[in-house]
PDB file of C-alpha atoms in Angstrom:
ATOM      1  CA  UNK A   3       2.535  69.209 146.428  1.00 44.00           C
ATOM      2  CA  UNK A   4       4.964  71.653 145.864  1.00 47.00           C
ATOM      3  CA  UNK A   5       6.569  72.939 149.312  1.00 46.00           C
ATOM      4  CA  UNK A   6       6.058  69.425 151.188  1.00 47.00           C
ATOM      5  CA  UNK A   7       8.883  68.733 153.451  1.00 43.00           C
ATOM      6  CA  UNK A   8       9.146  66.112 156.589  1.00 47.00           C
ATOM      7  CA  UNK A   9       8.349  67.730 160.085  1.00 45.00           C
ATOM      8  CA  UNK A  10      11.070  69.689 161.408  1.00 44.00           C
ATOM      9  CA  UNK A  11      12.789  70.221 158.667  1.00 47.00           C
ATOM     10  CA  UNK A  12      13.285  73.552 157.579  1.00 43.00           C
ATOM     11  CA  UNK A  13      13.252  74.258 153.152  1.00 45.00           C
ATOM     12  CA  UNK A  14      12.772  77.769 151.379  1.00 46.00           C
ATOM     13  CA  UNK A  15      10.323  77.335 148.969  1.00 44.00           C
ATOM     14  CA  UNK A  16      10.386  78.224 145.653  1.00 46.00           C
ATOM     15  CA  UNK A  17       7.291  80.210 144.363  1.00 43.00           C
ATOM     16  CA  UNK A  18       7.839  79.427 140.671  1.00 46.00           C
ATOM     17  CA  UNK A  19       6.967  75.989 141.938  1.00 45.00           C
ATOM     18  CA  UNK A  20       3.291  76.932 142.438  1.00 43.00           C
ATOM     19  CA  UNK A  21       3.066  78.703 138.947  1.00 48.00           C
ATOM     20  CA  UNK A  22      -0.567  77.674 137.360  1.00 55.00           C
ATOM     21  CA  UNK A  23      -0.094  76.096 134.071  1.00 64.00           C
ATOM     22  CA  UNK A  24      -3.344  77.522 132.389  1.00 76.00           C
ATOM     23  CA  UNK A  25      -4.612  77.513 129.264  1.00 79.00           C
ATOM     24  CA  UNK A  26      -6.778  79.506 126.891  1.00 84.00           C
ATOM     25  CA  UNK A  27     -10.263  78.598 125.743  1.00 86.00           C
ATOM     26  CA  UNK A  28      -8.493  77.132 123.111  1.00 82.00           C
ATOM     27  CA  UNK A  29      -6.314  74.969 125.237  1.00 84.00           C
ATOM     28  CA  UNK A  30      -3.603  77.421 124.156  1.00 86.00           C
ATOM     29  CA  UNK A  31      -0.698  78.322 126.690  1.00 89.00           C
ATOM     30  CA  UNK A  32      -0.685  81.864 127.742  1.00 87.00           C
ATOM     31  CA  UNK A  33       2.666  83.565 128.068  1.00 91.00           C
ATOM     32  CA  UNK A  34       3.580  85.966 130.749  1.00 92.00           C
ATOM     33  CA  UNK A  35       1.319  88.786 129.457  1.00 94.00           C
ATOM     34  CA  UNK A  36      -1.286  86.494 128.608  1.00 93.00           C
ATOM     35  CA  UNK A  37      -1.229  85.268 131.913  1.00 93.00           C
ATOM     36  CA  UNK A  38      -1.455  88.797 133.210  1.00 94.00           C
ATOM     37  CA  UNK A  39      -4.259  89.612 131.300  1.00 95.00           C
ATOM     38  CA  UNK A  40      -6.307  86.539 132.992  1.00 94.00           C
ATOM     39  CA  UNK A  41      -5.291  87.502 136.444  1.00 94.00           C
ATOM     40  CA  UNK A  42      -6.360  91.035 135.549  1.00 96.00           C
ATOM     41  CA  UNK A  43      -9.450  89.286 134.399  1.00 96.00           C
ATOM     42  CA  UNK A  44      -9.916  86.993 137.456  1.00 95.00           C
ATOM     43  CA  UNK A  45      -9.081  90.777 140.247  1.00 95.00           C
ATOM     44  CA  UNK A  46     -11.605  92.333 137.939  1.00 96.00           C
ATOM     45  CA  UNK A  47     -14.035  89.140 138.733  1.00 96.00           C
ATOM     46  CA  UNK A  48     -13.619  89.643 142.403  1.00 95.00           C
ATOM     47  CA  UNK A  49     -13.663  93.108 142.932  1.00 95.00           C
ATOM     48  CA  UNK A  50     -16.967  93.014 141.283  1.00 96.00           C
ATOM     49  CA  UNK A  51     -18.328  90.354 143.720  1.00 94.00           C
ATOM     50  CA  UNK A  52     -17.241  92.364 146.476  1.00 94.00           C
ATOM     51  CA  UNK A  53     -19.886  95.422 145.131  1.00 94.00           C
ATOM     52  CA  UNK A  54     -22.617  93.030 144.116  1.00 92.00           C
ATOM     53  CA  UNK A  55     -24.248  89.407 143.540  1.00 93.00           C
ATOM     54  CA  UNK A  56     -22.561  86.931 141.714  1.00 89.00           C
ATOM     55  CA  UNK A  57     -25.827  86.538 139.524  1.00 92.00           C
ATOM     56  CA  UNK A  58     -25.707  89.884 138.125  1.00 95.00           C
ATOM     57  CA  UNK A  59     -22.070  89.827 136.935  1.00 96.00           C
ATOM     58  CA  UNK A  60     -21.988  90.595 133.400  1.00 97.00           C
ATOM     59  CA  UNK A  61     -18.964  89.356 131.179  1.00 97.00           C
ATOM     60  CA  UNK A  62     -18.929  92.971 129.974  1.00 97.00           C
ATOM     61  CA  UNK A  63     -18.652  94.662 133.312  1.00 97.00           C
ATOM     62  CA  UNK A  64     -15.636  92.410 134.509  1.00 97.00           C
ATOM     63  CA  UNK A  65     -13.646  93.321 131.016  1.00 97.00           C
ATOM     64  CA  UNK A  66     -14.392  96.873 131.190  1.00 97.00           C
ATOM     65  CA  UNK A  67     -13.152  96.506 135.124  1.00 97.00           C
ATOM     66  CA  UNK A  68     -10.369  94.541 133.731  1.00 97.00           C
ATOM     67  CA  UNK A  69      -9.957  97.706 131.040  1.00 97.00           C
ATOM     68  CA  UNK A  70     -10.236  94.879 128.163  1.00 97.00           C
ATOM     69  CA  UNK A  71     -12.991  93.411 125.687  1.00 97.00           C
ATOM     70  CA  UNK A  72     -15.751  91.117 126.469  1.00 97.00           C
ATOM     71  CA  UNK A  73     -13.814  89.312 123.366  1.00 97.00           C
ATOM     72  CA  UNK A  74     -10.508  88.886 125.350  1.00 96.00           C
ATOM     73  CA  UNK A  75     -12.367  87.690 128.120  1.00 97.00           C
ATOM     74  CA  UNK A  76     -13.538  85.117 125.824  1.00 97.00           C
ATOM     75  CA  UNK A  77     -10.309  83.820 125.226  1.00 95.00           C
ATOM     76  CA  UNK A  78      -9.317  83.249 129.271  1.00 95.00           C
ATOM     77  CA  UNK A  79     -12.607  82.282 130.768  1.00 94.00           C
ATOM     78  CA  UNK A  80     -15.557  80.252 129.235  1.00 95.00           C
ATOM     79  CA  UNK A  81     -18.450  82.508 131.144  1.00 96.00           C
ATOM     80  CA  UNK A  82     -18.374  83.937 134.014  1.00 96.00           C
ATOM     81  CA  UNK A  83     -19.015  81.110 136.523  1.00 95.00           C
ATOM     82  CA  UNK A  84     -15.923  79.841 135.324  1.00 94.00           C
ATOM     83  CA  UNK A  85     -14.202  83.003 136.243  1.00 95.00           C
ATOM     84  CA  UNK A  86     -15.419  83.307 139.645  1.00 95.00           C
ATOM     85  CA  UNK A  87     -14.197  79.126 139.991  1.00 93.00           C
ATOM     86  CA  UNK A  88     -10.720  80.311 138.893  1.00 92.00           C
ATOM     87  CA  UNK A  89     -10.402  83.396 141.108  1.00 92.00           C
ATOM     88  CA  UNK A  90     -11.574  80.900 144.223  1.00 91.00           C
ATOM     89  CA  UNK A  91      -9.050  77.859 143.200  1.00 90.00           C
ATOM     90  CA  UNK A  92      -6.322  81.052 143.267  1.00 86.00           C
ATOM     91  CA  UNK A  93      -7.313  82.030 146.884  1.00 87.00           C
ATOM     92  CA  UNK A  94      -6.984  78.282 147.720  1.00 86.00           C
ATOM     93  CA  UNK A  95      -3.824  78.171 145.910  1.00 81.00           C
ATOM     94  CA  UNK A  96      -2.206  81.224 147.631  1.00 82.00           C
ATOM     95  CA  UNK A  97      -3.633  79.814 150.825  1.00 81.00           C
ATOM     96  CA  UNK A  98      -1.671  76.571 150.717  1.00 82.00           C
ATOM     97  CA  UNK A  99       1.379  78.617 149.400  1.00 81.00           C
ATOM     98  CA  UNK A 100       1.410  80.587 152.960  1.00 80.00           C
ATOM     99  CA  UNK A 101       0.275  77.682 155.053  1.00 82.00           C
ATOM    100  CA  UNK A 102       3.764  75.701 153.625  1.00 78.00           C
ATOM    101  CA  UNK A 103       5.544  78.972 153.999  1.00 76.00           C
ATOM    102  CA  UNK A 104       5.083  78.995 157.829  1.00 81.00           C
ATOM    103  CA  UNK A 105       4.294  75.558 158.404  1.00 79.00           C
ATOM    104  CA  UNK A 106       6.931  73.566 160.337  1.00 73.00           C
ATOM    105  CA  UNK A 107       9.023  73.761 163.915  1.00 75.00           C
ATOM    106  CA  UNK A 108       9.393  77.396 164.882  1.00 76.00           C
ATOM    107  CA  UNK A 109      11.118  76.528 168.259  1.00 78.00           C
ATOM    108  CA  UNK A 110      14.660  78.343 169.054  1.00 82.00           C
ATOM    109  CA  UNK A 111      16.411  74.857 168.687  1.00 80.00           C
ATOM    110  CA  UNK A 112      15.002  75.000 165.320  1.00 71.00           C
ATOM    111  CA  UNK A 113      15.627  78.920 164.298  1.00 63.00           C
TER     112      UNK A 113
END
């Protein structure tokens, strides 16, 4: 895993290490805007769940939160089960990110 470094030993880690490759329906790779779009897709996703159930998430409410089409949507996400996998594996991602950020020896000797 990106990050990973032997105990004590201090290392500033780089976050283009943890960029997602991720691909389109298509098995396309997204460039930077594409990959905006998807993460715009995937906020949309989870500020919905935060205002109701998963189970009545609509592909068409998270693009028009997203300010998109239900057609673009198509092209980052399979349905919307997928989407709300995605958006989860991110928070685990970004999770692991911080936990290597301010993991290891924080002692003076150390500092």
């Amino acid at each position: 895993m990106p990050g990973q470094r032997p105990r004590g030993e201090a290392a500033v880690v780089a976050l283009e290490a943890y960029v997602e490759q991720v691909a389109t329906t298509d098995g396309r790779v997204p460039g930077e805007r594409g990959r905006q779009t998807r993460q715009r897709l995937l906020d949309a996703t989870v500020e919905l769940l935060t205002m109701t159930s998963w189970r009545s998430v609509k592909v068409t409410d998270i693009a028009r939160q997203a300010r998109t089409s239900p057609a673009t949507f198509y092209q980052y996400v399979a349905n919307v089960e997928q989407a709300i996998q995605a958006a989860a594996e991110g928070m685990v991602d970004e999770a692991a990110q911080l936990a290597d950020l301010v993991g290891g020896d924080w002692s003076e000797e150390e500092s």
